[in-house]
């Protein structure tokens, strides 16, 4: 059972992780990647639809790896999404599907085409790249290069022009030199992600990365973190301006702390908890509904709008 006002729900489609990023303890703690059998996912999905959930968010350590561990099965994230999106189409309902945490090396053409094809799948890709310098990526054991990232992002944007891209980055990885950090800044400025989170490297002696030379001190990590976030704040502000004047579907949530309060909500381009909000004036706007909203102003992270 979901509380009456809950209109967003998460479905975990896999447990564990079989990748071996050198800075991460999760595979040791949670074991290898194990896809949840599709029958369970469909069951949870139908349960959400019956409860009138308006946004269903698929999560895993790497959602794009879904199905790779299932022997004698051709199941993939793309095929799973097709089943879910067609279920929504058959019911003619407005529920939307969002996918979080897709590692870039597993985002393939079929997945891009599926996101493009179904209106119920948010045109939103959350792709943790961690870094953009090839040497750092190699030491992190992330199996792609900066060139691969450029190609992938170009492909996603040319296929889905309105796509919102989110990434997360790790700063202060052992051995990260100033020029390598600047390479990351240049990449971020070049790509112009819509949303970006930054994490500072956190050391532990049971991590493979612990044994890499030249650890970055905490003050330097903090300075790099701050520099990246300052850079992203300007990018985010510029990216958000394209929504001004557009009419976007907004799923309404709680009231804000403003006086008078505004109704908070999210477009398909805003994930809960991690991205900005769309704020709507007017006390008659109800919670848990999808309204067409004209965006009137874009701030660094939030949008302001009015109901049409
Ligand atoms: S960072 Fe993510 S993909 Fe890498 S090992 Fe950890 S959980 Fe797996």
PDB file of C-alpha atoms and ligand atoms in Angstrom:
ATOM      1  CA  UNK A   1       0.000   0.000   0.000  1.00  0.00           C
ATOM      2  CA  UNK A   2       1.182   3.521  -0.770  1.00  0.00           C
ATOM      3  CA  UNK A   3       0.189   6.572   1.297  1.00  0.00           C
ATOM      4  CA  UNK A   4      -2.640   8.476  -0.432  1.00  0.00           C
ATOM      5  CA  UNK A   5      -0.439  11.405  -1.470  1.00  0.00           C
ATOM      6  CA  UNK A   6       2.445   9.313  -2.762  1.00  0.00           C
ATOM      7  CA  UNK A   7       2.631   9.575  -6.534  1.00  0.00           C
ATOM      8  CA  UNK A   8       6.262   8.564  -7.100  1.00  0.00           C
ATOM      9  CA  UNK A   9       7.637   5.088  -6.429  1.00  0.00           C
ATOM     10  CA  UNK A  10      10.934   3.278  -6.932  1.00  0.00           C
ATOM     11  CA  UNK A  11      11.386  -0.231  -8.288  1.00  0.00           C
ATOM     12  CA  UNK A  12      14.757  -1.893  -7.758  1.00  0.00           C
ATOM     13  CA  UNK A  13      15.510  -3.985 -10.839  1.00  0.00           C
ATOM     14  CA  UNK A  14      18.820  -5.503  -9.674  1.00  0.00           C
ATOM     15  CA  UNK A  15      20.926  -6.024  -6.574  1.00  0.00           C
ATOM     16  CA  UNK A  16      24.709  -5.884  -6.239  1.00  0.00           C
ATOM     17  CA  UNK A  17      27.332  -5.015  -8.819  1.00  0.00           C
ATOM     18  CA  UNK A  18      29.830  -7.030 -10.859  1.00  0.00           C
ATOM     19  CA  UNK A  19      31.961  -4.084 -11.918  1.00  0.00           C
ATOM     20  CA  UNK A  20      35.137  -3.280 -10.059  1.00  0.00           C
ATOM     21  CA  UNK A  21      35.613   0.454  -9.833  1.00  0.00           C
ATOM     22  CA  UNK A  22      38.713   0.779  -7.680  1.00  0.00           C
ATOM     23  CA  UNK A  23      37.170   3.393  -5.351  1.00  0.00           C
ATOM     24  CA  UNK A  24      34.009   1.426  -4.568  1.00  0.00           C
ATOM     25  CA  UNK A  25      33.243  -1.116  -1.852  1.00  0.00           C
ATOM     26  CA  UNK A  26      29.734  -2.019  -3.035  1.00  0.00           C
ATOM     27  CA  UNK A  27      30.601  -5.231  -4.949  1.00  0.00           C
ATOM     28  CA  UNK A  28      32.316  -6.552  -1.796  1.00  0.00           C
ATOM     29  CA  UNK A  29      29.394  -5.601   0.408  1.00  0.00           C
ATOM     30  CA  UNK A  30      26.490  -6.560  -1.814  1.00  0.00           C
ATOM     31  CA  UNK A  31      27.896  -9.264  -4.051  1.00  0.00           C
ATOM     32  CA  UNK A  32      27.638  -9.663  -7.814  1.00  0.00           C
ATOM     33  CA  UNK A  33      24.970  -8.101 -10.000  1.00  0.00           C
ATOM     34  CA  UNK A  34      21.706  -9.999  -9.833  1.00  0.00           C
ATOM     35  CA  UNK A  35      18.813  -8.898 -11.992  1.00  0.00           C
ATOM     36  CA  UNK A  36      15.423  -9.139 -10.362  1.00  0.00           C
ATOM     37  CA  UNK A  37      13.315 -11.602 -12.414  1.00  0.00           C
ATOM     38  CA  UNK A  38      10.995  -9.757 -14.745  1.00  0.00           C
ATOM     39  CA  UNK A  39       7.869 -11.327 -13.198  1.00  0.00           C
ATOM     40  CA  UNK A  40       8.641  -9.559  -9.904  1.00  0.00           C
ATOM     41  CA  UNK A  41       9.277  -6.253 -11.651  1.00  0.00           C
ATOM     42  CA  UNK A  42       6.025  -6.529 -13.615  1.00  0.00           C
ATOM     43  CA  UNK A  43       4.199  -7.351 -10.424  1.00  0.00           C
ATOM     44  CA  UNK A  44       5.590  -4.251  -8.663  1.00  0.00           C
ATOM     45  CA  UNK A  45       4.908  -2.159 -11.738  1.00  0.00           C
ATOM     46  CA  UNK A  46       1.261  -3.248 -11.930  1.00  0.00           C
ATOM     47  CA  UNK A  47       0.910  -2.602  -8.224  1.00  0.00           C
ATOM     48  CA  UNK A  48       2.153   0.977  -8.796  1.00  0.00           C
ATOM     49  CA  UNK A  49      -0.232   1.502 -11.704  1.00  0.00           C
ATOM     50  CA  UNK A  50      -3.164   0.222  -9.655  1.00  0.00           C
ATOM     51  CA  UNK A  51      -2.214   2.672  -6.898  1.00  0.00           C
ATOM     52  CA  UNK A  52      -2.247   5.544  -9.408  1.00  0.00           C
ATOM     53  CA  UNK A  53       1.494   6.186  -9.041  1.00  0.00           C
ATOM     54  CA  UNK A  54       2.397   8.838 -11.611  1.00  0.00           C
ATOM     55  CA  UNK A  55       6.156   8.353 -11.793  1.00  0.00           C
ATOM     56  CA  UNK A  56       7.867   4.977 -11.503  1.00  0.00           C
ATOM     57  CA  UNK A  57      11.636   5.140 -11.105  1.00  0.00           C
ATOM     58  CA  UNK A  58      13.806   2.147 -11.951  1.00  0.00           C
ATOM     59  CA  UNK A  59      16.973   1.855  -9.870  1.00  0.00           C
ATOM     60  CA  UNK A  60      19.962  -0.474  -9.482  1.00  0.00           C
ATOM     61  CA  UNK A  61      23.699   0.061  -9.085  1.00  0.00           C
ATOM     62  CA  UNK A  62      23.719   0.012 -12.890  1.00  0.00           C
ATOM     63  CA  UNK A  63      20.263  -0.190 -14.447  1.00  0.00           C
ATOM     64  CA  UNK A  64      21.729  -0.432 -17.959  1.00  0.00           C
ATOM     65  CA  UNK A  65      23.254  -3.832 -17.078  1.00  0.00           C
ATOM     66  CA  UNK A  66      19.817  -5.299 -16.489  1.00  0.00           C
ATOM     67  CA  UNK A  67      19.563  -8.871 -17.796  1.00  0.00           C
ATOM     68  CA  UNK A  68      23.273  -9.431 -18.473  1.00  0.00           C
ATOM     69  CA  UNK A  69      23.479 -11.998 -15.665  1.00  0.00           C
ATOM     70  CA  UNK A  70      20.301 -13.864 -16.656  1.00  0.00           C
ATOM     71  CA  UNK A  71      21.427 -16.998 -18.418  1.00  0.00           C
ATOM     72  CA  UNK A  72      19.231 -18.425 -21.171  1.00  0.00           C
ATOM     73  CA  UNK A  73      17.445 -15.089 -21.401  1.00  0.00           C
ATOM     74  CA  UNK A  74      17.680 -12.280 -23.903  1.00  0.00           C
ATOM     75  CA  UNK A  75      16.338  -9.754 -21.410  1.00  0.00           C
ATOM     76  CA  UNK A  76      17.891  -6.279 -21.446  1.00  0.00           C
ATOM     77  CA  UNK A  77      16.943  -2.929 -19.969  1.00  0.00           C
ATOM     78  CA  UNK A  78      15.646  -1.904 -23.372  1.00  0.00           C
ATOM     79  CA  UNK A  79      13.375  -4.962 -23.615  1.00  0.00           C
ATOM     80  CA  UNK A  80      12.175  -4.466 -20.062  1.00  0.00           C
ATOM     81  CA  UNK A  81      11.332  -0.830 -20.802  1.00  0.00           C
ATOM     82  CA  UNK A  82       9.385  -1.800 -23.907  1.00  0.00           C
ATOM     83  CA  UNK A  83       7.186  -4.109 -21.844  1.00  0.00           C
ATOM     84  CA  UNK A  84       6.598  -1.446 -19.196  1.00  0.00           C
ATOM     85  CA  UNK A  85       5.941   1.362 -21.674  1.00  0.00           C
ATOM     86  CA  UNK A  86       3.537  -0.789 -23.693  1.00  0.00           C
ATOM     87  CA  UNK A  87       1.630  -1.606 -20.540  1.00  0.00           C
ATOM     88  CA  UNK A  88       1.206   2.128 -19.910  1.00  0.00           C
ATOM     89  CA  UNK A  89       0.111   2.670 -23.516  1.00  0.00           C
ATOM     90  CA  UNK A  90      -2.452  -0.132 -23.284  1.00  0.00           C
ATOM     91  CA  UNK A  91      -3.987   1.552 -20.231  1.00  0.00           C
ATOM     92  CA  UNK A  92      -3.771   4.996 -21.814  1.00  0.00           C
ATOM     93  CA  UNK A  93      -2.610   6.461 -18.501  1.00  0.00           C
ATOM     94  CA  UNK A  94      -0.203   9.328 -17.822  1.00  0.00           C
ATOM     95  CA  UNK A  95       2.267   7.442 -15.652  1.00  0.00           C
ATOM     96  CA  UNK A  96       5.880   8.048 -16.609  1.00  0.00           C
ATOM     97  CA  UNK A  97       8.964   5.899 -16.207  1.00  0.00           C
ATOM     98  CA  UNK A  98      12.334   7.298 -15.162  1.00  0.00           C
ATOM     99  CA  UNK A  99      15.589   5.372 -15.183  1.00  0.00           C
ATOM    100  CA  UNK A 100      18.437   6.253 -12.830  1.00  0.00           C
ATOM    101  CA  UNK A 101      22.103   5.148 -12.717  1.00  0.00           C
ATOM    102  CA  UNK A 102      22.967   3.943 -16.207  1.00  0.00           C
ATOM    103  CA  UNK A 103      26.694   3.388 -16.600  1.00  0.00           C
ATOM    104  CA  UNK A 104      27.820   4.889 -19.918  1.00  0.00           C
ATOM    105  CA  UNK A 105      29.540   1.731 -21.188  1.00  0.00           C
ATOM    106  CA  UNK A 106      26.185  -0.076 -21.113  1.00  0.00           C
ATOM    107  CA  UNK A 107      24.049   2.533 -22.865  1.00  0.00           C
ATOM    108  CA  UNK A 108      23.579   1.105 -26.348  1.00  0.00           C
ATOM    109  CA  UNK A 109      21.659   2.041 -29.484  1.00  0.00           C
ATOM    110  CA  UNK A 110      18.662  -0.132 -28.597  1.00  0.00           C
ATOM    111  CA  UNK A 111      18.290   1.641 -25.266  1.00  0.00           C
ATOM    112  CA  UNK A 112      18.543   5.090 -26.850  1.00  0.00           C
ATOM    113  CA  UNK A 113      15.935   4.144 -29.468  1.00  0.00           C
ATOM    114  CA  UNK A 114      13.585   2.821 -26.790  1.00  0.00           C
ATOM    115  CA  UNK A 115      13.828   6.010 -24.732  1.00  0.00           C
ATOM    116  CA  UNK A 116      13.214   7.966 -27.928  1.00  0.00           C
ATOM    117  CA  UNK A 117      10.231   5.883 -29.039  1.00  0.00           C
ATOM    118  CA  UNK A 118       8.014   5.824 -25.952  1.00  0.00           C
ATOM    119  CA  UNK A 119       6.556   9.092 -24.646  1.00  0.00           C
ATOM    120  CA  UNK A 120       6.005   7.488 -21.234  1.00  0.00           C
ATOM    121  CA  UNK A 121       9.778   7.109 -20.740  1.00  0.00           C
ATOM    122  CA  UNK A 122      11.274  10.361 -19.458  1.00  0.00           C
ATOM    123  CA  UNK A 123      13.804  11.834 -21.909  1.00  0.00           C
ATOM    124  CA  UNK A 124      16.260  11.885 -19.057  1.00  0.00           C
ATOM    125  CA  UNK A 125      19.539  10.004 -18.752  1.00  0.00           C
ATOM    126  CA  UNK A 126      21.354   9.741 -15.448  1.00  0.00           C
ATOM    127  CA  UNK A 127      24.804   8.543 -16.430  1.00  0.00           C
ATOM    128  CA  UNK A 128      27.545   8.632 -13.771  1.00  0.00           C
ATOM    129  CA  UNK A 129      30.760   9.183 -15.721  1.00  0.00           C
ATOM    130  CA  UNK A 130      32.949   9.977 -12.647  1.00  0.00           C
ATOM    131  CA  UNK A 131      35.715  11.641 -14.683  1.00  0.00           C
ATOM    132  CA  UNK A 132      36.721  12.576 -18.220  1.00  0.00           C
ATOM    133  CA  UNK A 133      40.505  12.193 -18.164  1.00  0.00           C
ATOM    134  CA  UNK A 134      41.538   8.854 -19.697  1.00  0.00           C
ATOM    135  CA  UNK A 135      44.363   8.251 -17.204  1.00  0.00           C
ATOM    136  CA  UNK A 136      42.104   8.843 -14.231  1.00  0.00           C
ATOM    137  CA  UNK A 137      39.324   6.699 -15.730  1.00  0.00           C
ATOM    138  CA  UNK A 138      41.811   3.887 -16.227  1.00  0.00           C
ATOM    139  CA  UNK A 139      42.968   4.059 -12.613  1.00  0.00           C
ATOM    140  CA  UNK A 140      39.328   4.074 -11.538  1.00  0.00           C
ATOM    141  CA  UNK A 141      38.819   0.952 -13.695  1.00  0.00           C
ATOM    142  CA  UNK A 142      36.061   2.685 -15.640  1.00  0.00           C
ATOM    143  CA  UNK A 143      36.139   0.995 -19.078  1.00  0.00           C
ATOM    144  CA  UNK A 144      35.645   3.973 -21.418  1.00  0.00           C
ATOM    145  CA  UNK A 145      37.501   7.026 -22.619  1.00  0.00           C
ATOM    146  CA  UNK A 146      36.709  10.694 -23.029  1.00  0.00           C
ATOM    147  CA  UNK A 147      36.252  10.077 -26.762  1.00  0.00           C
ATOM    148  CA  UNK A 148      33.685   7.346 -26.017  1.00  0.00           C
ATOM    149  CA  UNK A 149      31.782   9.797 -23.820  1.00  0.00           C
ATOM    150  CA  UNK A 150      31.751  12.494 -26.506  1.00  0.00           C
ATOM    151  CA  UNK A 151      30.435   9.974 -29.051  1.00  0.00           C
ATOM    152  CA  UNK A 152      27.752   8.627 -26.737  1.00  0.00           C
ATOM    153  CA  UNK A 153      26.488  12.053 -25.691  1.00  0.00           C
ATOM    154  CA  UNK A 154      26.438  13.243 -29.288  1.00  0.00           C
ATOM    155  CA  UNK A 155      24.411  10.161 -30.241  1.00  0.00           C
ATOM    156  CA  UNK A 156      21.920  10.658 -27.419  1.00  0.00           C
ATOM    157  CA  UNK A 157      21.452  14.348 -28.180  1.00  0.00           C
ATOM    158  CA  UNK A 158      21.082  13.856 -31.911  1.00  0.00           C
ATOM    159  CA  UNK A 159      18.452  11.136 -31.369  1.00  0.00           C
ATOM    160  CA  UNK A 160      16.611  12.809 -28.492  1.00  0.00           C
ATOM    161  CA  UNK A 161      17.146  16.570 -28.852  1.00  0.00           C
ATOM    162  CA  UNK A 162      15.243  17.500 -25.677  1.00  0.00           C
ATOM    163  CA  UNK A 163      17.036  14.936 -23.499  1.00  0.00           C
ATOM    164  CA  UNK A 164      18.164  16.068 -20.039  1.00  0.00           C
ATOM    165  CA  UNK A 165      21.537  14.660 -19.033  1.00  0.00           C
ATOM    166  CA  UNK A 166      22.599  14.137 -15.473  1.00  0.00           C
ATOM    167  CA  UNK A 167      25.990  12.912 -14.325  1.00  0.00           C
ATOM    168  CA  UNK A 168      28.012  12.497 -11.169  1.00  0.00           C
ATOM    169  CA  UNK A 169      31.723  13.117 -10.824  1.00  0.00           C
ATOM    170  CA  UNK A 170      34.390  12.093  -8.358  1.00  0.00           C
ATOM    171  CA  UNK A 171      37.064  14.644  -7.477  1.00  0.00           C
ATOM    172  CA  UNK A 172      40.316  14.142  -5.624  1.00  0.00           C
ATOM    173  CA  UNK A 173      40.824  10.557  -6.808  1.00  0.00           C
ATOM    174  CA  UNK A 174      44.361   9.421  -5.807  1.00  0.00           C
ATOM    175  CA  UNK A 175      46.897  10.764  -8.280  1.00  0.00           C
ATOM    176  CA  UNK A 176      44.453  13.253  -9.878  1.00  0.00           C
ATOM    177  CA  UNK A 177      46.744  16.050 -11.021  1.00  0.00           C
ATOM    178  CA  UNK A 178      45.740  19.670 -11.440  1.00  0.00           C
ATOM    179  CA  UNK A 179      45.905  19.421 -15.248  1.00  0.00           C
ATOM    180  CA  UNK A 180      43.710  16.286 -15.163  1.00  0.00           C
ATOM    181  CA  UNK A 181      41.178  18.114 -13.042  1.00  0.00           C
ATOM    182  CA  UNK A 182      41.262  20.996 -15.541  1.00  0.00           C
ATOM    183  CA  UNK A 183      40.583  18.467 -18.296  1.00  0.00           C
ATOM    184  CA  UNK A 184      37.456  17.467 -16.391  1.00  0.00           C
ATOM    185  CA  UNK A 185      36.383  21.116 -16.041  1.00  0.00           C
ATOM    186  CA  UNK A 186      36.917  21.639 -19.791  1.00  0.00           C
ATOM    187  CA  UNK A 187      34.814  18.567 -20.545  1.00  0.00           C
ATOM    188  CA  UNK A 188      31.991  19.734 -18.267  1.00  0.00           C
ATOM    189  CA  UNK A 189      32.041  23.169 -19.904  1.00  0.00           C
ATOM    190  CA  UNK A 190      32.010  21.598 -23.318  1.00  0.00           C
ATOM    191  CA  UNK A 191      29.214  19.081 -22.702  1.00  0.00           C
ATOM    192  CA  UNK A 192      26.930  21.319 -20.627  1.00  0.00           C
ATOM    193  CA  UNK A 193      25.156  18.708 -18.518  1.00  0.00           C
ATOM    194  CA  UNK A 194      21.708  19.691 -17.282  1.00  0.00           C
ATOM    195  CA  UNK A 195      22.330  18.299 -13.818  1.00  0.00           C
ATOM    196  CA  UNK A 196      25.562  17.348 -12.141  1.00  0.00           C
ATOM    197  CA  UNK A 197      26.557  16.023  -8.726  1.00  0.00           C
ATOM    198  CA  UNK A 198      30.093  16.045  -7.341  1.00  0.00           C
ATOM    199  CA  UNK A 199      31.497  13.662  -4.751  1.00  0.00           C
ATOM    200  CA  UNK A 200      34.869  13.890  -3.018  1.00  0.00           C
ATOM    201  CA  UNK A 201      36.999  10.748  -3.062  1.00  0.00           C
ATOM    202  CA  UNK A 202      36.728   9.001   0.287  1.00  0.00           C
ATOM    203  CA  UNK A 203      39.612   6.703   1.179  1.00  0.00           C
ATOM    204  CA  UNK A 204      39.603   3.403   2.999  1.00  0.00           C
ATOM    205  CA  UNK A 205      42.411   0.863   3.253  1.00  0.00           C
ATOM    206  CA  UNK A 206      40.228  -1.926   1.834  1.00  0.00           C
ATOM    207  CA  UNK A 207      39.808  -0.095  -1.485  1.00  0.00           C
ATOM    208  CA  UNK A 208      42.057  -0.889  -4.452  1.00  0.00           C
ATOM    209  CA  UNK A 209      42.450   2.865  -5.009  1.00  0.00           C
ATOM    210  CA  UNK A 210      43.983   3.216  -1.539  1.00  0.00           C
ATOM    211  CA  UNK A 211      47.218   1.793  -2.955  1.00  0.00           C
ATOM    212  CA  UNK A 212      47.491   4.381  -5.736  1.00  0.00           C
ATOM    213  CA  UNK A 213      50.193   6.971  -5.068  1.00  0.00           C
ATOM    214  CA  UNK A 214      49.773  10.701  -4.481  1.00  0.00           C
ATOM    215  CA  UNK A 215      46.544  11.066  -2.558  1.00  0.00           C
ATOM    216  CA  UNK A 216      44.935  14.485  -2.857  1.00  0.00           C
ATOM    217  CA  UNK A 217      44.591  16.342   0.444  1.00  0.00           C
ATOM    218  CA  UNK A 218      41.166  17.264   1.789  1.00  0.00           C
ATOM    219  CA  UNK A 219      41.514  21.020   1.245  1.00  0.00           C
ATOM    220  CA  UNK A 220      42.421  20.474  -2.384  1.00  0.00           C
ATOM    221  CA  UNK A 221      39.479  18.089  -2.839  1.00  0.00           C
ATOM    222  CA  UNK A 222      37.170  20.694  -1.365  1.00  0.00           C
ATOM    223  CA  UNK A 223      38.580  23.399  -3.644  1.00  0.00           C
ATOM    224  CA  UNK A 224      38.084  21.195  -6.739  1.00  0.00           C
ATOM    225  CA  UNK A 225      34.582  20.303  -5.619  1.00  0.00           C
ATOM    226  CA  UNK A 226      33.749  23.986  -5.210  1.00  0.00           C
ATOM    227  CA  UNK A 227      35.262  24.914  -8.577  1.00  0.00           C
ATOM    228  CA  UNK A 228      33.235  22.251 -10.384  1.00  0.00           C
ATOM    229  CA  UNK A 229      29.983  23.217  -8.686  1.00  0.00           C
ATOM    230  CA  UNK A 230      30.570  26.907  -9.435  1.00  0.00           C
ATOM    231  CA  UNK A 231      31.202  26.050 -13.064  1.00  0.00           C
ATOM    232  CA  UNK A 232      28.051  23.890 -13.178  1.00  0.00           C
ATOM    233  CA  UNK A 233      25.891  26.581 -11.550  1.00  0.00           C
ATOM    234  CA  UNK A 234      26.470  28.866 -14.556  1.00  0.00           C
ATOM    235  CA  UNK A 235      25.889  26.017 -17.010  1.00  0.00           C
ATOM    236  CA  UNK A 236      22.713  24.949 -15.248  1.00  0.00           C
ATOM    237  CA  UNK A 237      21.372  28.518 -15.274  1.00  0.00           C
ATOM    238  CA  UNK A 238      21.981  28.797 -19.025  1.00  0.00           C
ATOM    239  CA  UNK A 239      20.545  25.332 -19.793  1.00  0.00           C
ATOM    240  CA  UNK A 240      17.389  26.066 -17.804  1.00  0.00           C
ATOM    241  CA  UNK A 241      16.564  29.168 -19.879  1.00  0.00           C
ATOM    242  CA  UNK A 242      15.435  26.995 -22.798  1.00  0.00           C
ATOM    243  CA  UNK A 243      12.360  25.967 -20.812  1.00  0.00           C
ATOM    244  CA  UNK A 244      11.074  29.535 -20.385  1.00  0.00           C
ATOM    245  CA  UNK A 245       7.883  29.925 -22.427  1.00  0.00           C
ATOM    246  CA  UNK A 246       7.459  26.160 -22.877  1.00  0.00           C
ATOM    247  CA  UNK A 247       4.429  24.320 -21.511  1.00  0.00           C
ATOM    248  CA  UNK A 248       5.600  21.255 -19.596  1.00  0.00           C
ATOM    249  CA  UNK A 249       3.717  18.544 -17.723  1.00  0.00           C
ATOM    250  CA  UNK A 250       4.463  18.942 -14.022  1.00  0.00           C
ATOM    251  CA  UNK A 251       3.761  16.285 -11.396  1.00  0.00           C
ATOM    252  CA  UNK A 252       2.842  18.251  -8.281  1.00  0.00           C
ATOM    253  CA  UNK A 253       4.221  17.435  -4.848  1.00  0.00           C
ATOM    254  CA  UNK A 254       4.329  19.171  -1.453  1.00  0.00           C
ATOM    255  CA  UNK A 255       3.979  22.868  -0.646  1.00  0.00           C
ATOM    256  CA  UNK A 256       7.210  24.828  -0.362  1.00  0.00           C
ATOM    257  CA  UNK A 257       8.362  26.718   2.751  1.00  0.00           C
ATOM    258  CA  UNK A 258       7.863  30.076   0.993  1.00  0.00           C
ATOM    259  CA  UNK A 259       5.406  32.624   2.337  1.00  0.00           C
ATOM    260  CA  UNK A 260       2.914  32.326   0.726  1.00  0.00           C
ATOM    261  CA  UNK A 261       3.792  28.722  -0.095  1.00  0.00           C
ATOM    262  CA  UNK A 262       4.246  27.584  -3.673  1.00  0.00           C
ATOM    263  CA  UNK A 263       3.304  24.177  -4.995  1.00  0.00           C
ATOM    264  CA  UNK A 264       6.407  22.127  -5.743  1.00  0.00           C
ATOM    265  CA  UNK A 265       6.474  19.829  -8.715  1.00  0.00           C
ATOM    266  CA  UNK A 266       8.719  18.195 -11.280  1.00  0.00           C
ATOM    267  CA  UNK A 267       8.858  18.019 -15.034  1.00  0.00           C
ATOM    268  CA  UNK A 268      10.122  14.933 -16.859  1.00  0.00           C
ATOM    269  CA  UNK A 269      13.517  16.652 -16.826  1.00  0.00           C
ATOM    270  CA  UNK A 270      13.727  16.749 -13.003  1.00  0.00           C
ATOM    271  CA  UNK A 271      14.261  13.656 -10.844  1.00  0.00           C
ATOM    272  CA  UNK A 272      13.169  13.712  -7.190  1.00  0.00           C
ATOM    273  CA  UNK A 273      15.694  14.539  -4.454  1.00  0.00           C
ATOM    274  CA  UNK A 274      18.643  15.142  -6.797  1.00  0.00           C
ATOM    275  CA  UNK A 275      17.484  17.809  -9.294  1.00  0.00           C
ATOM    276  CA  UNK A 276      15.749  21.167  -8.966  1.00  0.00           C
ATOM    277  CA  UNK A 277      11.985  21.692  -8.741  1.00  0.00           C
ATOM    278  CA  UNK A 278       9.278  23.489 -10.651  1.00  0.00           C
ATOM    279  CA  UNK A 279       7.446  25.927  -8.358  1.00  0.00           C
ATOM    280  CA  UNK A 280       3.864  26.890  -9.140  1.00  0.00           C
ATOM    281  CA  UNK A 281       1.926  29.783  -7.637  1.00  0.00           C
ATOM    282  CA  UNK A 282      -1.736  29.403  -6.725  1.00  0.00           C
ATOM    283  CA  UNK A 283      -3.258  27.761  -3.679  1.00  0.00           C
ATOM    284  CA  UNK A 284      -5.742  25.741  -5.727  1.00  0.00           C
ATOM    285  CA  UNK A 285      -3.038  23.590  -7.266  1.00  0.00           C
ATOM    286  CA  UNK A 286      -3.506  20.118  -5.828  1.00  0.00           C
ATOM    287  CA  UNK A 287      -0.826  17.646  -4.838  1.00  0.00           C
ATOM    288  CA  UNK A 288      -0.260  14.462  -6.828  1.00  0.00           C
ATOM    289  CA  UNK A 289      -1.636  15.615 -10.177  1.00  0.00           C
ATOM    290  CA  UNK A 290      -0.035  16.297 -13.534  1.00  0.00           C
ATOM    291  CA  UNK A 291      -0.735  19.843 -14.763  1.00  0.00           C
ATOM    292  CA  UNK A 292       0.336  21.598 -17.949  1.00  0.00           C
ATOM    293  CA  UNK A 293       2.510  24.453 -16.674  1.00  0.00           C
ATOM    294  CA  UNK A 294       3.899  27.391 -18.624  1.00  0.00           C
ATOM    295  CA  UNK A 295       7.443  28.070 -17.433  1.00  0.00           C
ATOM    296  CA  UNK A 296       7.787  31.773 -16.683  1.00  0.00           C
ATOM    297  CA  UNK A 297      11.233  31.950 -15.105  1.00  0.00           C
ATOM    298  CA  UNK A 298      14.309  29.766 -14.827  1.00  0.00           C
ATOM    299  CA  UNK A 299      16.697  30.084 -11.919  1.00  0.00           C
ATOM    300  CA  UNK A 300      19.963  28.213 -11.346  1.00  0.00           C
ATOM    301  CA  UNK A 301      18.270  24.966 -10.368  1.00  0.00           C
ATOM    302  CA  UNK A 302      14.518  25.580 -10.063  1.00  0.00           C
ATOM    303  CA  UNK A 303      11.860  26.699 -12.525  1.00  0.00           C
ATOM    304  CA  UNK A 304       8.869  28.941 -11.856  1.00  0.00           C
ATOM    305  CA  UNK A 305       5.623  28.442 -13.729  1.00  0.00           C
ATOM    306  CA  UNK A 306       1.897  28.956 -13.894  1.00  0.00           C
ATOM    307  CA  UNK A 307      -0.874  26.499 -14.619  1.00  0.00           C
ATOM    308  CA  UNK A 308      -2.297  26.836 -18.116  1.00  0.00           C
TER     309      UNK A 308
HETATM  310  S1  LIG B   1      30.777   2.665  -8.562  1.00  0.00           S
HETATM  311 FE1  LIG B   1      28.867   1.722  -9.233  1.00  0.00          FE
HETATM  312  S2  LIG B   1      29.440   0.550 -11.050  1.00  0.00           S
HETATM  313 FE2  LIG B   1      31.359   0.966  -9.948  1.00  0.00          FE
HETATM  314  S3  LIG B   1      31.662  -0.827  -8.613  1.00  0.00           S
HETATM  315 FE3  LIG B   1      30.548   0.718  -7.419  1.00  0.00          FE
HETATM  316  S4  LIG B   1      28.409   0.194  -7.660  1.00  0.00           S
HETATM  317 FE4  LIG B   1      29.523  -0.860  -9.280  1.00  0.00          FE
END
